């Protein structure tokens, strides 16, 4: 064990700055695999890196070319797909990147400047829920700094150095590096039931028709994705090729519509907050709202009602239920 610690294992004692330091990124001799020269990819483990192997003060074989890059301040090559395997025996697991500190600061700054969460998500290709979480946590962090509270900055820095990171875009005009998929279709509870719906051969059955089969008020897939405006902008760009002004005008219209919807939502929240009766004591804040008994609807499960409304379990997987269509409507 001590031979390994003083030999190839010494590469993990002093990790590379700005890079992950997983076992799979090194060869048995302790050399960084991705630092090998492209001109001679057939080099073995003893000479990977494009330079002769030299011994360090501890007797460990070190990569001469890699040490020269670190000493000269040259950037180390980015991690490859194989470098992101923290467990060598589990080759199917890859460490997922996290947001860099610079990217989190950029998200907080963009939202603070008045940009909507949807626009920030589309611009930086970060999920809207993550954008909201980053903004809230960064706001708390700035509040704690103003209050003089101590932060766990060394711990956060140490953890971030172990993980791959998505950097902030160096140029605002260029496209950001995608962090994750931002337009995945969420699974609606109405679509989890197993059903058979017969249709005639002459019927044009599309996504809208499929949504109506699951639920009467269910929107089609292109309207339920987090960023439906991206689909509309892609259609405009395809219909008016070479007319960038059409895409820009449509984007401005969508931003204006989103701002109007957000303002209307805030007005409704303010009206509801003003209509509620509040009773405050040193420990609790009680809020009372006027509720009508008729607001629960005929079945007692209306959206505007009050109280617990438990779901009805589906019968599609229950034994004895007929699961195939018995007639064609």
PDB file of C-alpha atoms in Angstrom:
ATOM      1  CA  UNK A   1       0.000   0.000   0.000  1.00  0.00           C
ATOM      2  CA  UNK A   2       2.786   2.439   0.914  1.00  0.00           C
ATOM      3  CA  UNK A   3       4.524   1.618  -2.335  1.00  0.00           C
ATOM      4  CA  UNK A   4       1.376   2.628  -4.221  1.00  0.00           C
ATOM      5  CA  UNK A   5       0.931   5.774  -2.089  1.00  0.00           C
ATOM      6  CA  UNK A   6       4.496   6.849  -2.800  1.00  0.00           C
ATOM      7  CA  UNK A   7       4.239   5.782  -6.434  1.00  0.00           C
ATOM      8  CA  UNK A   8       1.167   6.162  -8.676  1.00  0.00           C
ATOM      9  CA  UNK A   9      -1.007   7.122  -5.714  1.00  0.00           C
ATOM     10  CA  UNK A  10       0.906  10.376  -5.219  1.00  0.00           C
ATOM     11  CA  UNK A  11      -1.114  11.859  -8.095  1.00  0.00           C
ATOM     12  CA  UNK A  12      -4.166  11.827  -5.819  1.00  0.00           C
ATOM     13  CA  UNK A  13      -2.386  13.519  -2.919  1.00  0.00           C
ATOM     14  CA  UNK A  14      -2.009  16.730  -4.913  1.00  0.00           C
ATOM     15  CA  UNK A  15      -5.078  16.803  -7.195  1.00  0.00           C
ATOM     16  CA  UNK A  16      -5.073  18.730 -10.443  1.00  0.00           C
ATOM     17  CA  UNK A  17      -6.586  22.208 -10.113  1.00  0.00           C
ATOM     18  CA  UNK A  18      -9.834  22.722 -11.987  1.00  0.00           C
ATOM     19  CA  UNK A  19     -10.278  19.043 -12.820  1.00  0.00           C
ATOM     20  CA  UNK A  20     -11.796  15.893 -11.409  1.00  0.00           C
ATOM     21  CA  UNK A  21      -9.339  13.427  -9.901  1.00  0.00           C
ATOM     22  CA  UNK A  22     -10.898  10.013 -10.412  1.00  0.00           C
ATOM     23  CA  UNK A  23      -8.976   6.746 -10.568  1.00  0.00           C
ATOM     24  CA  UNK A  24     -10.137   5.984 -14.076  1.00  0.00           C
ATOM     25  CA  UNK A  25      -8.419   9.113 -15.456  1.00  0.00           C
ATOM     26  CA  UNK A  26      -4.948   7.701 -14.682  1.00  0.00           C
ATOM     27  CA  UNK A  27      -3.067   4.695 -15.964  1.00  0.00           C
ATOM     28  CA  UNK A  28      -1.412   2.159 -13.609  1.00  0.00           C
ATOM     29  CA  UNK A  29       1.807   4.221 -13.689  1.00  0.00           C
ATOM     30  CA  UNK A  30       0.047   7.307 -12.327  1.00  0.00           C
ATOM     31  CA  UNK A  31       0.035   9.297 -15.600  1.00  0.00           C
ATOM     32  CA  UNK A  32      -2.969  11.300 -16.765  1.00  0.00           C
ATOM     33  CA  UNK A  33      -4.365   9.453 -19.768  1.00  0.00           C
ATOM     34  CA  UNK A  34      -5.899  12.441 -21.524  1.00  0.00           C
ATOM     35  CA  UNK A  35      -2.533  14.260 -21.470  1.00  0.00           C
ATOM     36  CA  UNK A  36      -1.056  11.846 -24.035  1.00  0.00           C
ATOM     37  CA  UNK A  37      -0.008  13.263 -27.386  1.00  0.00           C
ATOM     38  CA  UNK A  38      -2.356  12.907 -30.327  1.00  0.00           C
ATOM     39  CA  UNK A  39       0.532  12.201 -32.639  1.00  0.00           C
ATOM     40  CA  UNK A  40       1.340   8.887 -30.993  1.00  0.00           C
ATOM     41  CA  UNK A  41      -1.784   7.400 -29.388  1.00  0.00           C
ATOM     42  CA  UNK A  42      -0.170   3.966 -29.176  1.00  0.00           C
ATOM     43  CA  UNK A  43       2.159   4.987 -26.346  1.00  0.00           C
ATOM     44  CA  UNK A  44       1.993   2.700 -23.361  1.00  0.00           C
ATOM     45  CA  UNK A  45       1.366   3.616 -19.767  1.00  0.00           C
ATOM     46  CA  UNK A  46       5.053   4.338 -19.158  1.00  0.00           C
ATOM     47  CA  UNK A  47       5.210   7.155 -21.735  1.00  0.00           C
ATOM     48  CA  UNK A  48       1.736   8.662 -21.958  1.00  0.00           C
ATOM     49  CA  UNK A  49       1.772  12.417 -22.052  1.00  0.00           C
ATOM     50  CA  UNK A  50       4.203  13.004 -24.866  1.00  0.00           C
ATOM     51  CA  UNK A  51       7.258  13.278 -22.593  1.00  0.00           C
ATOM     52  CA  UNK A  52       9.759  10.959 -20.997  1.00  0.00           C
ATOM     53  CA  UNK A  53       8.774   9.621 -17.649  1.00  0.00           C
ATOM     54  CA  UNK A  54      10.650  11.182 -14.717  1.00  0.00           C
ATOM     55  CA  UNK A  55      10.665  10.354 -11.041  1.00  0.00           C
ATOM     56  CA  UNK A  56       9.475  12.787  -8.406  1.00  0.00           C
ATOM     57  CA  UNK A  57      11.037  13.384  -5.029  1.00  0.00           C
ATOM     58  CA  UNK A  58       9.092  10.439  -3.638  1.00  0.00           C
ATOM     59  CA  UNK A  59      10.259   8.139  -6.388  1.00  0.00           C
ATOM     60  CA  UNK A  60       6.896   8.175  -8.170  1.00  0.00           C
ATOM     61  CA  UNK A  61       6.855   8.221 -11.976  1.00  0.00           C
ATOM     62  CA  UNK A  62       5.428  11.562 -13.081  1.00  0.00           C
ATOM     63  CA  UNK A  63       4.372  12.846 -16.473  1.00  0.00           C
ATOM     64  CA  UNK A  64       6.985  15.351 -17.639  1.00  0.00           C
ATOM     65  CA  UNK A  65       4.714  17.013 -20.203  1.00  0.00           C
ATOM     66  CA  UNK A  66       1.911  17.352 -17.653  1.00  0.00           C
ATOM     67  CA  UNK A  67       4.241  18.994 -15.113  1.00  0.00           C
ATOM     68  CA  UNK A  68       5.395  21.421 -17.762  1.00  0.00           C
ATOM     69  CA  UNK A  69       1.799  22.345 -18.600  1.00  0.00           C
ATOM     70  CA  UNK A  70       0.976  22.963 -14.930  1.00  0.00           C
ATOM     71  CA  UNK A  71       4.158  24.993 -14.398  1.00  0.00           C
ATOM     72  CA  UNK A  72       3.582  27.127 -17.482  1.00  0.00           C
ATOM     73  CA  UNK A  73      -0.068  27.736 -16.647  1.00  0.00           C
ATOM     74  CA  UNK A  74      -1.368  26.051 -19.795  1.00  0.00           C
ATOM     75  CA  UNK A  75      -4.898  24.653 -19.491  1.00  0.00           C
ATOM     76  CA  UNK A  76      -5.184  20.938 -18.876  1.00  0.00           C
ATOM     77  CA  UNK A  77      -7.342  19.094 -21.424  1.00  0.00           C
ATOM     78  CA  UNK A  78     -10.997  18.820 -20.447  1.00  0.00           C
ATOM     79  CA  UNK A  79     -12.290  15.572 -19.000  1.00  0.00           C
ATOM     80  CA  UNK A  80     -13.416  12.983 -21.482  1.00  0.00           C
ATOM     81  CA  UNK A  81     -16.376  10.658 -21.054  1.00  0.00           C
ATOM     82  CA  UNK A  82     -14.109   7.967 -19.605  1.00  0.00           C
ATOM     83  CA  UNK A  83     -12.574  10.357 -17.073  1.00  0.00           C
ATOM     84  CA  UNK A  84     -15.921  10.852 -15.320  1.00  0.00           C
ATOM     85  CA  UNK A  85     -16.097   7.335 -13.860  1.00  0.00           C
ATOM     86  CA  UNK A  86     -15.393   7.612 -10.119  1.00  0.00           C
ATOM     87  CA  UNK A  87     -15.810   3.855  -9.639  1.00  0.00           C
ATOM     88  CA  UNK A  88     -13.565   1.830 -12.001  1.00  0.00           C
ATOM     89  CA  UNK A  89     -15.598  -1.360 -11.529  1.00  0.00           C
ATOM     90  CA  UNK A  90     -18.870   0.377 -12.422  1.00  0.00           C
ATOM     91  CA  UNK A  91     -18.303   1.563 -15.980  1.00  0.00           C
ATOM     92  CA  UNK A  92     -21.966   2.474 -16.504  1.00  0.00           C
ATOM     93  CA  UNK A  93     -21.943   5.278 -13.921  1.00  0.00           C
ATOM     94  CA  UNK A  94     -20.784   8.738 -14.988  1.00  0.00           C
ATOM     95  CA  UNK A  95     -20.464  11.676 -12.614  1.00  0.00           C
ATOM     96  CA  UNK A  96     -22.931  14.368 -13.652  1.00  0.00           C
ATOM     97  CA  UNK A  97     -21.762  18.000 -13.831  1.00  0.00           C
ATOM     98  CA  UNK A  98     -22.887  20.656 -11.380  1.00  0.00           C
ATOM     99  CA  UNK A  99     -23.259  24.389 -11.896  1.00  0.00           C
ATOM    100  CA  UNK A 100     -20.035  26.304 -11.409  1.00  0.00           C
ATOM    101  CA  UNK A 101     -19.940  29.173  -8.952  1.00  0.00           C
ATOM    102  CA  UNK A 102     -19.591  31.650 -11.818  1.00  0.00           C
ATOM    103  CA  UNK A 103     -22.657  30.247 -13.572  1.00  0.00           C
ATOM    104  CA  UNK A 104     -24.700  30.448 -10.370  1.00  0.00           C
ATOM    105  CA  UNK A 105     -23.679  34.068  -9.913  1.00  0.00           C
ATOM    106  CA  UNK A 106     -24.663  34.751 -13.530  1.00  0.00           C
ATOM    107  CA  UNK A 107     -28.099  33.184 -12.985  1.00  0.00           C
ATOM    108  CA  UNK A 108     -28.677  35.282  -9.867  1.00  0.00           C
ATOM    109  CA  UNK A 109     -27.567  38.453 -11.659  1.00  0.00           C
ATOM    110  CA  UNK A 110     -29.826  37.837 -14.685  1.00  0.00           C
ATOM    111  CA  UNK A 111     -32.902  37.207 -12.522  1.00  0.00           C
ATOM    112  CA  UNK A 112     -32.003  40.161 -10.308  1.00  0.00           C
ATOM    113  CA  UNK A 113     -31.889  42.395 -13.395  1.00  0.00           C
ATOM    114  CA  UNK A 114     -35.515  41.561 -14.177  1.00  0.00           C
ATOM    115  CA  UNK A 115     -35.136  38.675 -16.625  1.00  0.00           C
ATOM    116  CA  UNK A 116     -37.768  35.978 -16.206  1.00  0.00           C
ATOM    117  CA  UNK A 117     -36.889  32.480 -15.033  1.00  0.00           C
ATOM    118  CA  UNK A 118     -38.101  31.030 -18.334  1.00  0.00           C
ATOM    119  CA  UNK A 119     -35.841  33.327 -20.358  1.00  0.00           C
ATOM    120  CA  UNK A 120     -32.820  32.568 -18.156  1.00  0.00           C
ATOM    121  CA  UNK A 121     -33.500  28.853 -18.497  1.00  0.00           C
ATOM    122  CA  UNK A 122     -33.657  29.076 -22.265  1.00  0.00           C
ATOM    123  CA  UNK A 123     -30.578  31.309 -22.538  1.00  0.00           C
ATOM    124  CA  UNK A 124     -28.296  29.249 -20.267  1.00  0.00           C
ATOM    125  CA  UNK A 125     -29.969  25.862 -20.946  1.00  0.00           C
ATOM    126  CA  UNK A 126     -30.616  25.168 -17.266  1.00  0.00           C
ATOM    127  CA  UNK A 127     -33.907  23.742 -16.034  1.00  0.00           C
ATOM    128  CA  UNK A 128     -36.396  26.312 -14.729  1.00  0.00           C
ATOM    129  CA  UNK A 129     -36.704  24.629 -11.343  1.00  0.00           C
ATOM    130  CA  UNK A 130     -32.939  24.698 -10.958  1.00  0.00           C
ATOM    131  CA  UNK A 131     -32.836  28.383 -11.960  1.00  0.00           C
ATOM    132  CA  UNK A 132     -35.408  29.197  -9.277  1.00  0.00           C
ATOM    133  CA  UNK A 133     -33.538  27.166  -6.667  1.00  0.00           C
ATOM    134  CA  UNK A 134     -30.218  28.843  -7.507  1.00  0.00           C
ATOM    135  CA  UNK A 135     -31.787  32.300  -7.254  1.00  0.00           C
ATOM    136  CA  UNK A 136     -33.369  31.567  -3.872  1.00  0.00           C
ATOM    137  CA  UNK A 137     -30.190  30.047  -2.423  1.00  0.00           C
ATOM    138  CA  UNK A 138     -28.016  32.866  -3.755  1.00  0.00           C
ATOM    139  CA  UNK A 139     -30.400  35.414  -2.240  1.00  0.00           C
ATOM    140  CA  UNK A 140     -30.116  33.684   1.148  1.00  0.00           C
ATOM    141  CA  UNK A 141     -26.326  33.578   0.753  1.00  0.00           C
ATOM    142  CA  UNK A 142     -26.126  37.331   0.126  1.00  0.00           C
ATOM    143  CA  UNK A 143     -28.466  37.942   3.048  1.00  0.00           C
ATOM    144  CA  UNK A 144     -26.262  35.881   5.362  1.00  0.00           C
ATOM    145  CA  UNK A 145     -23.167  37.762   4.211  1.00  0.00           C
ATOM    146  CA  UNK A 146     -24.854  41.072   5.057  1.00  0.00           C
ATOM    147  CA  UNK A 147     -25.855  39.710   8.464  1.00  0.00           C
ATOM    148  CA  UNK A 148     -22.292  38.580   9.133  1.00  0.00           C
ATOM    149  CA  UNK A 149     -23.085  34.867   9.313  1.00  0.00           C
ATOM    150  CA  UNK A 150     -20.286  32.412   8.613  1.00  0.00           C
ATOM    151  CA  UNK A 151     -20.560  30.351   5.417  1.00  0.00           C
ATOM    152  CA  UNK A 152     -19.179  26.877   4.730  1.00  0.00           C
ATOM    153  CA  UNK A 153     -17.155  28.182   1.788  1.00  0.00           C
ATOM    154  CA  UNK A 154     -14.116  25.856   2.231  1.00  0.00           C
ATOM    155  CA  UNK A 155     -16.377  22.808   2.316  1.00  0.00           C
ATOM    156  CA  UNK A 156     -18.312  23.926  -0.779  1.00  0.00           C
ATOM    157  CA  UNK A 157     -15.070  24.651  -2.630  1.00  0.00           C
ATOM    158  CA  UNK A 158     -13.654  21.234  -1.752  1.00  0.00           C
ATOM    159  CA  UNK A 159     -16.793  19.451  -2.948  1.00  0.00           C
ATOM    160  CA  UNK A 160     -16.911  21.437  -6.191  1.00  0.00           C
ATOM    161  CA  UNK A 161     -13.317  20.532  -6.956  1.00  0.00           C
ATOM    162  CA  UNK A 162     -14.264  16.843  -6.922  1.00  0.00           C
ATOM    163  CA  UNK A 163     -17.082  17.155  -9.442  1.00  0.00           C
ATOM    164  CA  UNK A 164     -17.285  18.159 -13.098  1.00  0.00           C
ATOM    165  CA  UNK A 165     -18.720  21.632 -13.579  1.00  0.00           C
ATOM    166  CA  UNK A 166     -20.649  23.493 -16.264  1.00  0.00           C
ATOM    167  CA  UNK A 167     -18.863  26.823 -16.766  1.00  0.00           C
ATOM    168  CA  UNK A 168     -20.502  30.173 -17.346  1.00  0.00           C
ATOM    169  CA  UNK A 169     -20.598  31.395 -20.966  1.00  0.00           C
ATOM    170  CA  UNK A 170     -17.508  33.571 -21.583  1.00  0.00           C
ATOM    171  CA  UNK A 171     -19.333  35.652 -24.196  1.00  0.00           C
ATOM    172  CA  UNK A 172     -23.000  36.630 -23.669  1.00  0.00           C
ATOM    173  CA  UNK A 173     -23.570  36.644 -27.432  1.00  0.00           C
ATOM    174  CA  UNK A 174     -22.458  33.047 -27.861  1.00  0.00           C
ATOM    175  CA  UNK A 175     -24.526  30.007 -26.990  1.00  0.00           C
ATOM    176  CA  UNK A 176     -24.004  28.663 -23.485  1.00  0.00           C
ATOM    177  CA  UNK A 177     -22.758  25.166 -22.808  1.00  0.00           C
ATOM    178  CA  UNK A 178     -25.888  23.024 -22.190  1.00  0.00           C
ATOM    179  CA  UNK A 179     -26.105  21.852 -18.610  1.00  0.00           C
ATOM    180  CA  UNK A 180     -29.145  19.584 -18.966  1.00  0.00           C
ATOM    181  CA  UNK A 181     -32.221  18.976 -21.054  1.00  0.00           C
ATOM    182  CA  UNK A 182     -34.664  21.820 -20.431  1.00  0.00           C
ATOM    183  CA  UNK A 183     -37.635  20.706 -22.541  1.00  0.00           C
ATOM    184  CA  UNK A 184     -38.464  17.217 -21.282  1.00  0.00           C
ATOM    185  CA  UNK A 185     -42.155  16.366 -21.257  1.00  0.00           C
ATOM    186  CA  UNK A 186     -43.394  15.955 -17.664  1.00  0.00           C
ATOM    187  CA  UNK A 187     -45.430  12.855 -16.872  1.00  0.00           C
ATOM    188  CA  UNK A 188     -49.035  13.859 -16.231  1.00  0.00           C
ATOM    189  CA  UNK A 189     -51.008  11.779 -13.759  1.00  0.00           C
ATOM    190  CA  UNK A 190     -53.799  11.325 -16.310  1.00  0.00           C
ATOM    191  CA  UNK A 191     -51.411   9.595 -18.747  1.00  0.00           C
ATOM    192  CA  UNK A 192     -50.341   6.817 -16.369  1.00  0.00           C
ATOM    193  CA  UNK A 193     -53.476   4.746 -16.931  1.00  0.00           C
ATOM    194  CA  UNK A 194     -53.424   1.815 -19.323  1.00  0.00           C
ATOM    195  CA  UNK A 195     -56.232   2.088 -21.862  1.00  0.00           C
ATOM    196  CA  UNK A 196     -57.260   1.064 -25.366  1.00  0.00           C
ATOM    197  CA  UNK A 197     -58.979   3.570 -27.617  1.00  0.00           C
ATOM    198  CA  UNK A 198     -60.206   2.339 -31.020  1.00  0.00           C
ATOM    199  CA  UNK A 199     -60.348   4.836 -33.869  1.00  0.00           C
ATOM    200  CA  UNK A 200     -61.431   4.557 -37.457  1.00  0.00           C
ATOM    201  CA  UNK A 201     -58.816   4.309 -40.197  1.00  0.00           C
ATOM    202  CA  UNK A 202     -59.984   7.546 -41.802  1.00  0.00           C
ATOM    203  CA  UNK A 203     -59.583   9.577 -38.601  1.00  0.00           C
ATOM    204  CA  UNK A 204     -56.625  11.951 -38.280  1.00  0.00           C
ATOM    205  CA  UNK A 205     -55.418  10.945 -34.825  1.00  0.00           C
ATOM    206  CA  UNK A 206     -52.740  13.368 -33.601  1.00  0.00           C
ATOM    207  CA  UNK A 207     -51.272  14.490 -30.275  1.00  0.00           C
ATOM    208  CA  UNK A 208     -54.284  16.661 -29.517  1.00  0.00           C
ATOM    209  CA  UNK A 209     -56.620  13.696 -30.045  1.00  0.00           C
ATOM    210  CA  UNK A 210     -54.453  11.517 -27.804  1.00  0.00           C
ATOM    211  CA  UNK A 211     -54.556  14.134 -25.042  1.00  0.00           C
ATOM    212  CA  UNK A 212     -58.370  14.260 -25.188  1.00  0.00           C
ATOM    213  CA  UNK A 213     -58.502  10.477 -24.789  1.00  0.00           C
ATOM    214  CA  UNK A 214     -56.592  10.614 -21.498  1.00  0.00           C
ATOM    215  CA  UNK A 215     -58.436  13.644 -20.115  1.00  0.00           C
ATOM    216  CA  UNK A 216     -60.907  16.112 -21.548  1.00  0.00           C
ATOM    217  CA  UNK A 217     -58.901  19.197 -20.553  1.00  0.00           C
ATOM    218  CA  UNK A 218     -55.423  17.740 -21.074  1.00  0.00           C
ATOM    219  CA  UNK A 219     -53.237  19.793 -23.403  1.00  0.00           C
ATOM    220  CA  UNK A 220     -51.151  18.152 -26.140  1.00  0.00           C
ATOM    221  CA  UNK A 221     -47.474  17.468 -25.636  1.00  0.00           C
ATOM    222  CA  UNK A 222     -46.202  20.566 -27.441  1.00  0.00           C
ATOM    223  CA  UNK A 223     -48.142  22.780 -25.005  1.00  0.00           C
ATOM    224  CA  UNK A 224     -47.196  20.917 -21.817  1.00  0.00           C
ATOM    225  CA  UNK A 225     -43.416  21.053 -22.242  1.00  0.00           C
ATOM    226  CA  UNK A 226     -41.593  23.626 -20.084  1.00  0.00           C
ATOM    227  CA  UNK A 227     -40.639  25.787 -23.098  1.00  0.00           C
ATOM    228  CA  UNK A 228     -43.422  25.705 -25.691  1.00  0.00           C
ATOM    229  CA  UNK A 229     -42.161  29.015 -27.082  1.00  0.00           C
ATOM    230  CA  UNK A 230     -39.065  27.232 -28.401  1.00  0.00           C
ATOM    231  CA  UNK A 231     -41.269  25.069 -30.630  1.00  0.00           C
ATOM    232  CA  UNK A 232     -43.117  28.117 -31.911  1.00  0.00           C
ATOM    233  CA  UNK A 233     -39.883  29.993 -32.604  1.00  0.00           C
ATOM    234  CA  UNK A 234     -38.522  26.971 -34.488  1.00  0.00           C
ATOM    235  CA  UNK A 235     -41.668  26.916 -36.644  1.00  0.00           C
ATOM    236  CA  UNK A 236     -41.326  30.637 -37.390  1.00  0.00           C
ATOM    237  CA  UNK A 237     -37.660  30.193 -38.289  1.00  0.00           C
ATOM    238  CA  UNK A 238     -38.522  27.323 -40.626  1.00  0.00           C
ATOM    239  CA  UNK A 239     -41.374  29.165 -42.315  1.00  0.00           C
ATOM    240  CA  UNK A 240     -39.395  32.380 -42.771  1.00  0.00           C
ATOM    241  CA  UNK A 241     -35.891  31.208 -43.545  1.00  0.00           C
ATOM    242  CA  UNK A 242     -33.432  34.054 -43.861  1.00  0.00           C
ATOM    243  CA  UNK A 243     -35.802  36.417 -42.012  1.00  0.00           C
ATOM    244  CA  UNK A 244     -34.158  36.760 -38.614  1.00  0.00           C
ATOM    245  CA  UNK A 245     -36.272  39.833 -37.908  1.00  0.00           C
ATOM    246  CA  UNK A 246     -39.411  37.677 -37.888  1.00  0.00           C
ATOM    247  CA  UNK A 247     -37.924  35.404 -35.218  1.00  0.00           C
ATOM    248  CA  UNK A 248     -36.757  38.382 -33.151  1.00  0.00           C
ATOM    249  CA  UNK A 249     -40.187  40.059 -33.348  1.00  0.00           C
ATOM    250  CA  UNK A 250     -41.956  36.856 -32.369  1.00  0.00           C
ATOM    251  CA  UNK A 251     -39.572  36.344 -29.450  1.00  0.00           C
ATOM    252  CA  UNK A 252     -40.300  39.873 -28.224  1.00  0.00           C
ATOM    253  CA  UNK A 253     -44.032  39.188 -28.468  1.00  0.00           C
ATOM    254  CA  UNK A 254     -43.673  36.006 -26.427  1.00  0.00           C
ATOM    255  CA  UNK A 255     -41.637  37.807 -23.767  1.00  0.00           C
ATOM    256  CA  UNK A 256     -44.303  40.517 -23.568  1.00  0.00           C
ATOM    257  CA  UNK A 257     -47.096  37.941 -23.250  1.00  0.00           C
ATOM    258  CA  UNK A 258     -45.181  36.125 -20.506  1.00  0.00           C
ATOM    259  CA  UNK A 259     -44.698  39.385 -18.600  1.00  0.00           C
ATOM    260  CA  UNK A 260     -48.424  40.145 -18.841  1.00  0.00           C
ATOM    261  CA  UNK A 261     -49.311  36.684 -17.514  1.00  0.00           C
ATOM    262  CA  UNK A 262     -46.818  37.064 -14.675  1.00  0.00           C
ATOM    263  CA  UNK A 263     -48.201  40.481 -13.736  1.00  0.00           C
ATOM    264  CA  UNK A 264     -51.763  39.105 -13.769  1.00  0.00           C
ATOM    265  CA  UNK A 265     -50.697  36.229 -11.523  1.00  0.00           C
ATOM    266  CA  UNK A 266     -49.078  38.612  -9.074  1.00  0.00           C
ATOM    267  CA  UNK A 267     -52.214  40.757  -9.026  1.00  0.00           C
ATOM    268  CA  UNK A 268     -54.340  37.703  -8.202  1.00  0.00           C
ATOM    269  CA  UNK A 269     -51.972  36.753  -5.389  1.00  0.00           C
ATOM    270  CA  UNK A 270     -52.079  40.291  -3.994  1.00  0.00           C
ATOM    271  CA  UNK A 271     -55.892  40.322  -4.139  1.00  0.00           C
ATOM    272  CA  UNK A 272     -56.084  36.964  -2.381  1.00  0.00           C
ATOM    273  CA  UNK A 273     -53.615  38.122   0.258  1.00  0.00           C
ATOM    274  CA  UNK A 274     -55.599  41.321   0.830  1.00  0.00           C
ATOM    275  CA  UNK A 275     -58.909  39.436   1.130  1.00  0.00           C
ATOM    276  CA  UNK A 276     -57.558  37.072   3.778  1.00  0.00           C
ATOM    277  CA  UNK A 277     -58.090  37.956   7.426  1.00  0.00           C
ATOM    278  CA  UNK A 278     -54.890  37.673   9.462  1.00  0.00           C
ATOM    279  CA  UNK A 279     -54.516  37.155  13.185  1.00  0.00           C
ATOM    280  CA  UNK A 280     -50.938  37.295  14.420  1.00  0.00           C
ATOM    281  CA  UNK A 281     -49.487  36.409  17.780  1.00  0.00           C
ATOM    282  CA  UNK A 282     -45.863  36.163  18.911  1.00  0.00           C
ATOM    283  CA  UNK A 283     -45.515  32.616  17.588  1.00  0.00           C
ATOM    284  CA  UNK A 284     -48.051  32.049  14.801  1.00  0.00           C
ATOM    285  CA  UNK A 285     -49.793  33.792  11.950  1.00  0.00           C
ATOM    286  CA  UNK A 286     -53.330  32.601  11.244  1.00  0.00           C
ATOM    287  CA  UNK A 287     -54.959  33.339   7.875  1.00  0.00           C
ATOM    288  CA  UNK A 288     -58.717  33.010   7.340  1.00  0.00           C
ATOM    289  CA  UNK A 289     -60.369  33.087   3.916  1.00  0.00           C
ATOM    290  CA  UNK A 290     -64.029  33.211   2.934  1.00  0.00           C
ATOM    291  CA  UNK A 291     -65.078  29.839   1.483  1.00  0.00           C
ATOM    292  CA  UNK A 292     -68.429  28.939  -0.065  1.00  0.00           C
ATOM    293  CA  UNK A 293     -69.815  25.447   0.291  1.00  0.00           C
ATOM    294  CA  UNK A 294     -70.857  25.418  -3.379  1.00  0.00           C
ATOM    295  CA  UNK A 295     -67.242  25.886  -4.530  1.00  0.00           C
ATOM    296  CA  UNK A 296     -66.472  22.176  -4.059  1.00  0.00           C
ATOM    297  CA  UNK A 297     -68.593  21.292  -7.107  1.00  0.00           C
ATOM    298  CA  UNK A 298     -71.086  18.511  -7.654  1.00  0.00           C
ATOM    299  CA  UNK A 299     -68.625  15.717  -6.889  1.00  0.00           C
ATOM    300  CA  UNK A 300     -66.891  17.544  -4.020  1.00  0.00           C
ATOM    301  CA  UNK A 301     -63.577  17.533  -5.870  1.00  0.00           C
ATOM    302  CA  UNK A 302     -63.608  20.873  -7.681  1.00  0.00           C
ATOM    303  CA  UNK A 303     -60.376  22.790  -7.919  1.00  0.00           C
ATOM    304  CA  UNK A 304     -61.775  25.813  -6.159  1.00  0.00           C
ATOM    305  CA  UNK A 305     -62.933  23.799  -3.168  1.00  0.00           C
ATOM    306  CA  UNK A 306     -61.315  23.461   0.211  1.00  0.00           C
ATOM    307  CA  UNK A 307     -60.226  20.441   2.192  1.00  0.00           C
ATOM    308  CA  UNK A 308     -58.623  17.108   1.368  1.00  0.00           C
ATOM    309  CA  UNK A 309     -59.648  15.635  -1.993  1.00  0.00           C
ATOM    310  CA  UNK A 310     -58.243  12.160  -2.319  1.00  0.00           C
ATOM    311  CA  UNK A 311     -57.658  10.613  -5.719  1.00  0.00           C
ATOM    312  CA  UNK A 312     -59.584   7.664  -7.101  1.00  0.00           C
ATOM    313  CA  UNK A 313     -57.342   4.667  -7.890  1.00  0.00           C
ATOM    314  CA  UNK A 314     -57.469   3.638 -11.556  1.00  0.00           C
ATOM    315  CA  UNK A 315     -59.112   0.329 -12.430  1.00  0.00           C
ATOM    316  CA  UNK A 316     -56.981  -0.420 -15.499  1.00  0.00           C
ATOM    317  CA  UNK A 317     -54.747  -3.003 -13.777  1.00  0.00           C
ATOM    318  CA  UNK A 318     -57.366  -4.549 -11.504  1.00  0.00           C
ATOM    319  CA  UNK A 319     -58.228  -8.200 -12.029  1.00  0.00           C
ATOM    320  CA  UNK A 320     -61.532  -8.914 -13.643  1.00  0.00           C
ATOM    321  CA  UNK A 321     -61.665  -5.602 -15.514  1.00  0.00           C
ATOM    322  CA  UNK A 322     -62.245  -5.673 -19.276  1.00  0.00           C
ATOM    323  CA  UNK A 323     -59.200  -3.943 -20.773  1.00  0.00           C
ATOM    324  CA  UNK A 324     -59.927  -4.298 -24.469  1.00  0.00           C
ATOM    325  CA  UNK A 325     -62.502  -2.159 -26.312  1.00  0.00           C
ATOM    326  CA  UNK A 326     -65.923  -3.769 -26.623  1.00  0.00           C
ATOM    327  CA  UNK A 327     -67.345  -1.329 -29.155  1.00  0.00           C
ATOM    328  CA  UNK A 328     -66.247   1.293 -31.664  1.00  0.00           C
ATOM    329  CA  UNK A 329     -67.709   4.728 -31.082  1.00  0.00           C
TER     330      UNK A 329
END
